[in-house]
Amino acid sequence: FVGLFTAEAYDQPATAVPLIREKVTNVVRRAAMAPGSHNEKRLKNIVENHPRDEIFQMSEDELLEEALGILHLYDRPRVRLFERRDPFDRFASVLLYLPRDDYNSDLAAHAGQILADGYRGRVSASYPSFSDSPLARVHYILGFSPGQHADPDLRALEAAIADAAHTWEDRFDAAIRA
């Protein structure tokens, strides 16, 4: 189905799209947030603004785990990666979250190269996204040949990207404080 959706499938609220509304409703219910609470509102916003193709393709369990992981980043913004592999082993979809103040186009390009090297693949596409949250998101599609790619350690890639995000001023400040 992916690639055949009309623009309405992308523009309508997730709870109004037939193929995903039950998944989205179940994820919010299963998260067991207090109704009307700040965290429930954040979670709904996270799911609503999640890349629509990802919602279509991932399982309810995967969406719940990813949405809760993103929710925890709101309180302590930091570099974090979320990965979904193509079931046919042709690509990985990777969401990079980082503090919005750290984002710039050079860092996004460098992070894409770090990911491509980590997977022994290539960046097929990248889509930056910004909201009023303290986080920036870059959605990378990393292409590779089936069976001819690495299975990278996401925590090591996160550390490399976080290191790349530190400016000379950040390192100087840390050295002074130490």
PDB file of C-alpha atoms in Angstrom:
ATOM      1  CA  PHE A   1       0.000   0.000   0.000  1.00  0.00           C
ATOM      2  CA  VAL A   2       2.806   2.433   0.778  1.00  0.00           C
ATOM      3  CA  GLY A   3       3.294   4.908  -2.025  1.00  0.00           C
ATOM      4  CA  LEU A   4      -0.291   4.532  -3.164  1.00  0.00           C
ATOM      5  CA  PHE A   5      -1.917   6.672  -0.503  1.00  0.00           C
ATOM      6  CA  THR A   6      -3.636   9.883  -1.419  1.00  0.00           C
ATOM      7  CA  ALA A   7      -2.537  13.152   0.113  1.00  0.00           C
ATOM      8  CA  GLU A   8      -5.521  12.888   2.463  1.00  0.00           C
ATOM      9  CA  ALA A   9      -3.963   9.852   4.162  1.00  0.00           C
ATOM     10  CA  TYR A  10      -1.053  12.102   5.119  1.00  0.00           C
ATOM     11  CA  ASP A  11      -3.021  15.273   5.867  1.00  0.00           C
ATOM     12  CA  GLN A  12      -5.847  13.836   7.974  1.00  0.00           C
ATOM     13  CA  PRO A  13      -5.407  13.240  11.709  1.00  0.00           C
ATOM     14  CA  ALA A  14      -4.001   9.757  12.332  1.00  0.00           C
ATOM     15  CA  THR A  15      -7.186   8.860  14.213  1.00  0.00           C
ATOM     16  CA  ALA A  16      -9.189   9.529  11.034  1.00  0.00           C
ATOM     17  CA  VAL A  17      -7.191   7.289   8.659  1.00  0.00           C
ATOM     18  CA  PRO A  18      -8.789   3.827   8.385  1.00  0.00           C
ATOM     19  CA  LEU A  19      -5.624   1.691   8.209  1.00  0.00           C
ATOM     20  CA  ILE A  20      -3.972   3.247  11.256  1.00  0.00           C
ATOM     21  CA  ARG A  21      -6.642   4.737  13.506  1.00  0.00           C
ATOM     22  CA  GLU A  22      -7.081   1.563  15.557  1.00  0.00           C
ATOM     23  CA  LYS A  23      -3.299   1.190  15.947  1.00  0.00           C
ATOM     24  CA  VAL A  24      -2.940   4.804  17.101  1.00  0.00           C
ATOM     25  CA  THR A  25      -5.877   4.543  19.518  1.00  0.00           C
ATOM     26  CA  ASN A  26      -4.512   1.300  20.989  1.00  0.00           C
ATOM     27  CA  VAL A  27      -1.038   2.782  21.448  1.00  0.00           C
ATOM     28  CA  VAL A  28      -2.404   5.719  23.440  1.00  0.00           C
ATOM     29  CA  ARG A  29      -4.627   3.378  25.481  1.00  0.00           C
ATOM     30  CA  ARG A  30      -1.820   0.895  26.163  1.00  0.00           C
ATOM     31  CA  ALA A  31       0.533   3.671  27.302  1.00  0.00           C
ATOM     32  CA  ALA A  32      -1.851   4.028  30.275  1.00  0.00           C
ATOM     33  CA  MET A  33      -1.320   7.749  30.787  1.00  0.00           C
ATOM     34  CA  ALA A  34      -3.726   9.591  33.052  1.00  0.00           C
ATOM     35  CA  PRO A  35      -6.544  10.875  30.811  1.00  0.00           C
ATOM     36  CA  GLY A  36      -6.059  14.537  29.977  1.00  0.00           C
ATOM     37  CA  SER A  37      -2.607  14.610  31.561  1.00  0.00           C
ATOM     38  CA  HIS A  38       0.325  16.501  30.115  1.00  0.00           C
ATOM     39  CA  ASN A  39       2.065  13.243  29.199  1.00  0.00           C
ATOM     40  CA  GLU A  40      -1.019  11.873  27.455  1.00  0.00           C
ATOM     41  CA  LYS A  41      -1.260  15.054  25.381  1.00  0.00           C
ATOM     42  CA  ARG A  42       2.438  14.838  24.512  1.00  0.00           C
ATOM     43  CA  LEU A  43       2.091  11.177  23.547  1.00  0.00           C
ATOM     44  CA  LYS A  44      -0.870  11.938  21.278  1.00  0.00           C
ATOM     45  CA  ASN A  45       1.142  14.717  19.654  1.00  0.00           C
ATOM     46  CA  ILE A  46       4.144  12.427  19.175  1.00  0.00           C
ATOM     47  CA  VAL A  47       2.031   9.767  17.494  1.00  0.00           C
ATOM     48  CA  GLU A  48       0.159  12.302  15.374  1.00  0.00           C
ATOM     49  CA  ASN A  49       3.396  13.855  14.126  1.00  0.00           C
ATOM     50  CA  HIS A  50       5.270  10.587  13.653  1.00  0.00           C
ATOM     51  CA  PRO A  51       6.186   9.966  10.005  1.00  0.00           C
ATOM     52  CA  ARG A  52       2.977   8.597   8.533  1.00  0.00           C
ATOM     53  CA  ASP A  53       4.679   5.936   6.404  1.00  0.00           C
ATOM     54  CA  GLU A  54       6.334   4.626   9.553  1.00  0.00           C
ATOM     55  CA  ILE A  55       2.989   4.324  11.331  1.00  0.00           C
ATOM     56  CA  PHE A  56       1.598   2.403   8.359  1.00  0.00           C
ATOM     57  CA  GLN A  57       4.529  -0.007   8.292  1.00  0.00           C
ATOM     58  CA  MET A  58       5.347  -0.617  11.958  1.00  0.00           C
ATOM     59  CA  SER A  59       3.511  -2.844  14.379  1.00  0.00           C
ATOM     60  CA  GLU A  60       1.494  -1.507  17.277  1.00  0.00           C
ATOM     61  CA  ASP A  61       4.158  -2.763  19.718  1.00  0.00           C
ATOM     62  CA  GLU A  62       6.928  -1.011  17.768  1.00  0.00           C
ATOM     63  CA  LEU A  63       4.960   2.239  17.650  1.00  0.00           C
ATOM     64  CA  LEU A  64       4.257   2.085  21.385  1.00  0.00           C
ATOM     65  CA  GLU A  65       7.913   1.464  22.259  1.00  0.00           C
ATOM     66  CA  GLU A  66       9.138   4.221  19.960  1.00  0.00           C
ATOM     67  CA  ALA A  67       6.516   6.768  21.074  1.00  0.00           C
ATOM     68  CA  LEU A  68       7.321   6.178  24.753  1.00  0.00           C
ATOM     69  CA  GLY A  69      11.039   6.494  24.013  1.00  0.00           C
ATOM     70  CA  ILE A  70      10.430   9.822  22.292  1.00  0.00           C
ATOM     71  CA  LEU A  71       8.216  10.978  25.164  1.00  0.00           C
ATOM     72  CA  HIS A  72      11.085  10.436  27.618  1.00  0.00           C
ATOM     73  CA  LEU A  73      13.327  12.644  25.476  1.00  0.00           C
ATOM     74  CA  TYR A  74      11.082  15.651  26.108  1.00  0.00           C
ATOM     75  CA  ASP A  75      12.196  15.831  29.733  1.00  0.00           C
ATOM     76  CA  ARG A  76      15.886  15.318  28.963  1.00  0.00           C
ATOM     77  CA  PRO A  77      16.639  16.141  25.325  1.00  0.00           C
ATOM     78  CA  ARG A  78      19.641  14.255  23.978  1.00  0.00           C
ATOM     79  CA  VAL A  79      20.738  12.395  20.867  1.00  0.00           C
ATOM     80  CA  ARG A  80      18.689   9.252  20.335  1.00  0.00           C
ATOM     81  CA  LEU A  81      18.141   6.908  17.390  1.00  0.00           C
ATOM     82  CA  PHE A  82      15.108   4.771  16.611  1.00  0.00           C
ATOM     83  CA  GLU A  83      15.411   2.140  13.911  1.00  0.00           C
ATOM     84  CA  ARG A  84      12.936   0.147  11.840  1.00  0.00           C
ATOM     85  CA  ARG A  85      14.278  -2.382   9.373  1.00  0.00           C
ATOM     86  CA  ASP A  86      12.625  -3.168   6.076  1.00  0.00           C
ATOM     87  CA  PRO A  87      11.269  -6.744   6.209  1.00  0.00           C
ATOM     88  CA  PHE A  88      12.893  -7.402   2.798  1.00  0.00           C
ATOM     89  CA  ASP A  89      16.303  -6.257   4.093  1.00  0.00           C
ATOM     90  CA  ARG A  90      16.662  -3.412   1.567  1.00  0.00           C
ATOM     91  CA  PHE A  91      16.775  -0.416   3.891  1.00  0.00           C
ATOM     92  CA  ALA A  92      16.600   0.851   7.444  1.00  0.00           C
ATOM     93  CA  SER A  93      14.432   3.752   8.486  1.00  0.00           C
ATOM     94  CA  VAL A  94      16.199   5.663  11.250  1.00  0.00           C
ATOM     95  CA  LEU A  95      14.780   8.553  13.234  1.00  0.00           C
ATOM     96  CA  LEU A  96      17.403  10.797  14.801  1.00  0.00           C
ATOM     97  CA  TYR A  97      16.216  12.975  17.665  1.00  0.00           C
ATOM     98  CA  LEU A  98      18.504  15.626  19.078  1.00  0.00           C
ATOM     99  CA  PRO A  99      18.173  18.861  21.050  1.00  0.00           C
ATOM    100  CA  ARG A 100      16.749  21.456  18.671  1.00  0.00           C
ATOM    101  CA  ASP A 101      19.458  23.959  19.616  1.00  0.00           C
ATOM    102  CA  ASP A 102      22.142  21.493  18.461  1.00  0.00           C
ATOM    103  CA  TYR A 103      20.624  20.980  15.011  1.00  0.00           C
ATOM    104  CA  ASN A 104      22.182  22.462  11.900  1.00  0.00           C
ATOM    105  CA  SER A 105      22.353  21.244   8.315  1.00  0.00           C
ATOM    106  CA  ASP A 106      26.054  20.382   8.563  1.00  0.00           C
ATOM    107  CA  LEU A 107      25.389  18.179  11.591  1.00  0.00           C
ATOM    108  CA  ALA A 108      22.446  16.524   9.819  1.00  0.00           C
ATOM    109  CA  ALA A 109      24.665  15.707   6.836  1.00  0.00           C
ATOM    110  CA  HIS A 110      27.468  14.457   9.093  1.00  0.00           C
ATOM    111  CA  ALA A 111      25.025  12.327  11.110  1.00  0.00           C
ATOM    112  CA  GLY A 112      23.728  10.844   7.853  1.00  0.00           C
ATOM    113  CA  GLN A 113      27.285   9.898   6.894  1.00  0.00           C
ATOM    114  CA  ILE A 114      27.885   8.356  10.331  1.00  0.00           C
ATOM    115  CA  LEU A 115      24.728   6.266   9.873  1.00  0.00           C
ATOM    116  CA  ALA A 116      25.595   5.291   6.288  1.00  0.00           C
ATOM    117  CA  ASP A 117      29.059   4.184   7.402  1.00  0.00           C
ATOM    118  CA  GLY A 118      27.576   2.300  10.345  1.00  0.00           C
ATOM    119  CA  TYR A 119      25.225   0.329   8.080  1.00  0.00           C
ATOM    120  CA  ARG A 120      27.732   0.095   5.197  1.00  0.00           C
ATOM    121  CA  GLY A 121      25.010   1.616   3.057  1.00  0.00           C
ATOM    122  CA  ARG A 122      23.966   4.981   1.708  1.00  0.00           C
ATOM    123  CA  VAL A 123      21.619   7.783   2.685  1.00  0.00           C
ATOM    124  CA  SER A 124      18.767   7.450   0.207  1.00  0.00           C
ATOM    125  CA  ALA A 125      16.731  10.270   1.754  1.00  0.00           C
ATOM    126  CA  SER A 126      16.610  12.498   4.805  1.00  0.00           C
ATOM    127  CA  TYR A 127      13.734  14.579   6.112  1.00  0.00           C
ATOM    128  CA  PRO A 128      14.342  17.112   8.891  1.00  0.00           C
ATOM    129  CA  SER A 129      11.379  18.097  11.034  1.00  0.00           C
ATOM    130  CA  PHE A 130      10.911  20.750  13.693  1.00  0.00           C
ATOM    131  CA  SER A 131       8.083  21.484  16.068  1.00  0.00           C
ATOM    132  CA  ASP A 132       7.648  23.576  19.185  1.00  0.00           C
ATOM    133  CA  SER A 133       9.170  20.750  21.245  1.00  0.00           C
ATOM    134  CA  PRO A 134      12.764  20.962  22.484  1.00  0.00           C
ATOM    135  CA  LEU A 135      13.707  18.317  19.895  1.00  0.00           C
ATOM    136  CA  ALA A 136      14.584  18.275  16.229  1.00  0.00           C
ATOM    137  CA  ARG A 137      14.008  15.095  14.214  1.00  0.00           C
ATOM    138  CA  VAL A 138      15.723  13.881  11.081  1.00  0.00           C
ATOM    139  CA  HIS A 139      14.245  10.846   9.345  1.00  0.00           C
ATOM    140  CA  TYR A 140      16.888   8.958   7.358  1.00  0.00           C
ATOM    141  CA  ILE A 141      16.246   6.196   4.865  1.00  0.00           C
ATOM    142  CA  LEU A 142      19.451   4.169   4.619  1.00  0.00           C
ATOM    143  CA  GLY A 143      19.617   1.930   1.578  1.00  0.00           C
ATOM    144  CA  PHE A 144      21.727  -1.198   1.349  1.00  0.00           C
ATOM    145  CA  SER A 145      21.923  -4.503  -0.470  1.00  0.00           C
ATOM    146  CA  PRO A 146      20.132  -7.406   1.216  1.00  0.00           C
ATOM    147  CA  GLY A 147      22.547  -9.388   3.342  1.00  0.00           C
ATOM    148  CA  GLN A 148      25.451  -7.057   2.522  1.00  0.00           C
ATOM    149  CA  HIS A 149      25.223  -4.537   5.314  1.00  0.00           C
ATOM    150  CA  ALA A 150      26.345  -4.128   8.882  1.00  0.00           C
ATOM    151  CA  ASP A 151      24.160  -4.502  11.942  1.00  0.00           C
ATOM    152  CA  PRO A 152      25.398  -1.423  13.813  1.00  0.00           C
ATOM    153  CA  ASP A 153      25.297  -0.760  17.528  1.00  0.00           C
ATOM    154  CA  LEU A 154      22.793   2.110  17.743  1.00  0.00           C
ATOM    155  CA  ARG A 155      24.205   3.330  21.073  1.00  0.00           C
ATOM    156  CA  ALA A 156      27.680   3.648  19.507  1.00  0.00           C
ATOM    157  CA  LEU A 157      26.179   5.580  16.577  1.00  0.00           C
ATOM    158  CA  GLU A 158      24.299   7.823  19.020  1.00  0.00           C
ATOM    159  CA  ALA A 159      27.559   8.528  20.851  1.00  0.00           C
ATOM    160  CA  ALA A 160      29.344   9.378  17.582  1.00  0.00           C
ATOM    161  CA  ILE A 161      26.541  11.744  16.557  1.00  0.00           C
ATOM    162  CA  ALA A 162      26.426  13.339  20.025  1.00  0.00           C
ATOM    163  CA  ASP A 163      30.179  13.869  19.814  1.00  0.00           C
ATOM    164  CA  ALA A 164      29.787  15.445  16.369  1.00  0.00           C
ATOM    165  CA  ALA A 165      27.122  17.767  17.807  1.00  0.00           C
ATOM    166  CA  HIS A 166      29.535  19.195  20.397  1.00  0.00           C
ATOM    167  CA  THR A 167      31.081  22.437  19.255  1.00  0.00           C
ATOM    168  CA  TRP A 168      34.510  23.714  20.112  1.00  0.00           C
ATOM    169  CA  GLU A 169      32.812  26.039  22.604  1.00  0.00           C
ATOM    170  CA  ASP A 170      31.044  23.078  24.257  1.00  0.00           C
ATOM    171  CA  ARG A 171      34.349  21.212  24.609  1.00  0.00           C
ATOM    172  CA  PHE A 172      36.107  24.315  25.933  1.00  0.00           C
ATOM    173  CA  ASP A 173      33.330  24.883  28.490  1.00  0.00           C
ATOM    174  CA  ALA A 174      33.545  21.245  29.622  1.00  0.00           C
ATOM    175  CA  ALA A 175      37.331  21.477  29.969  1.00  0.00           C
ATOM    176  CA  ILE A 176      37.049  24.653  32.048  1.00  0.00           C
ATOM    177  CA  ARG A 177      34.415  23.098  34.308  1.00  0.00           C
ATOM    178  CA  ALA A 178      36.557  19.981  34.773  1.00  0.00           C
TER     179      ALA A 178
END
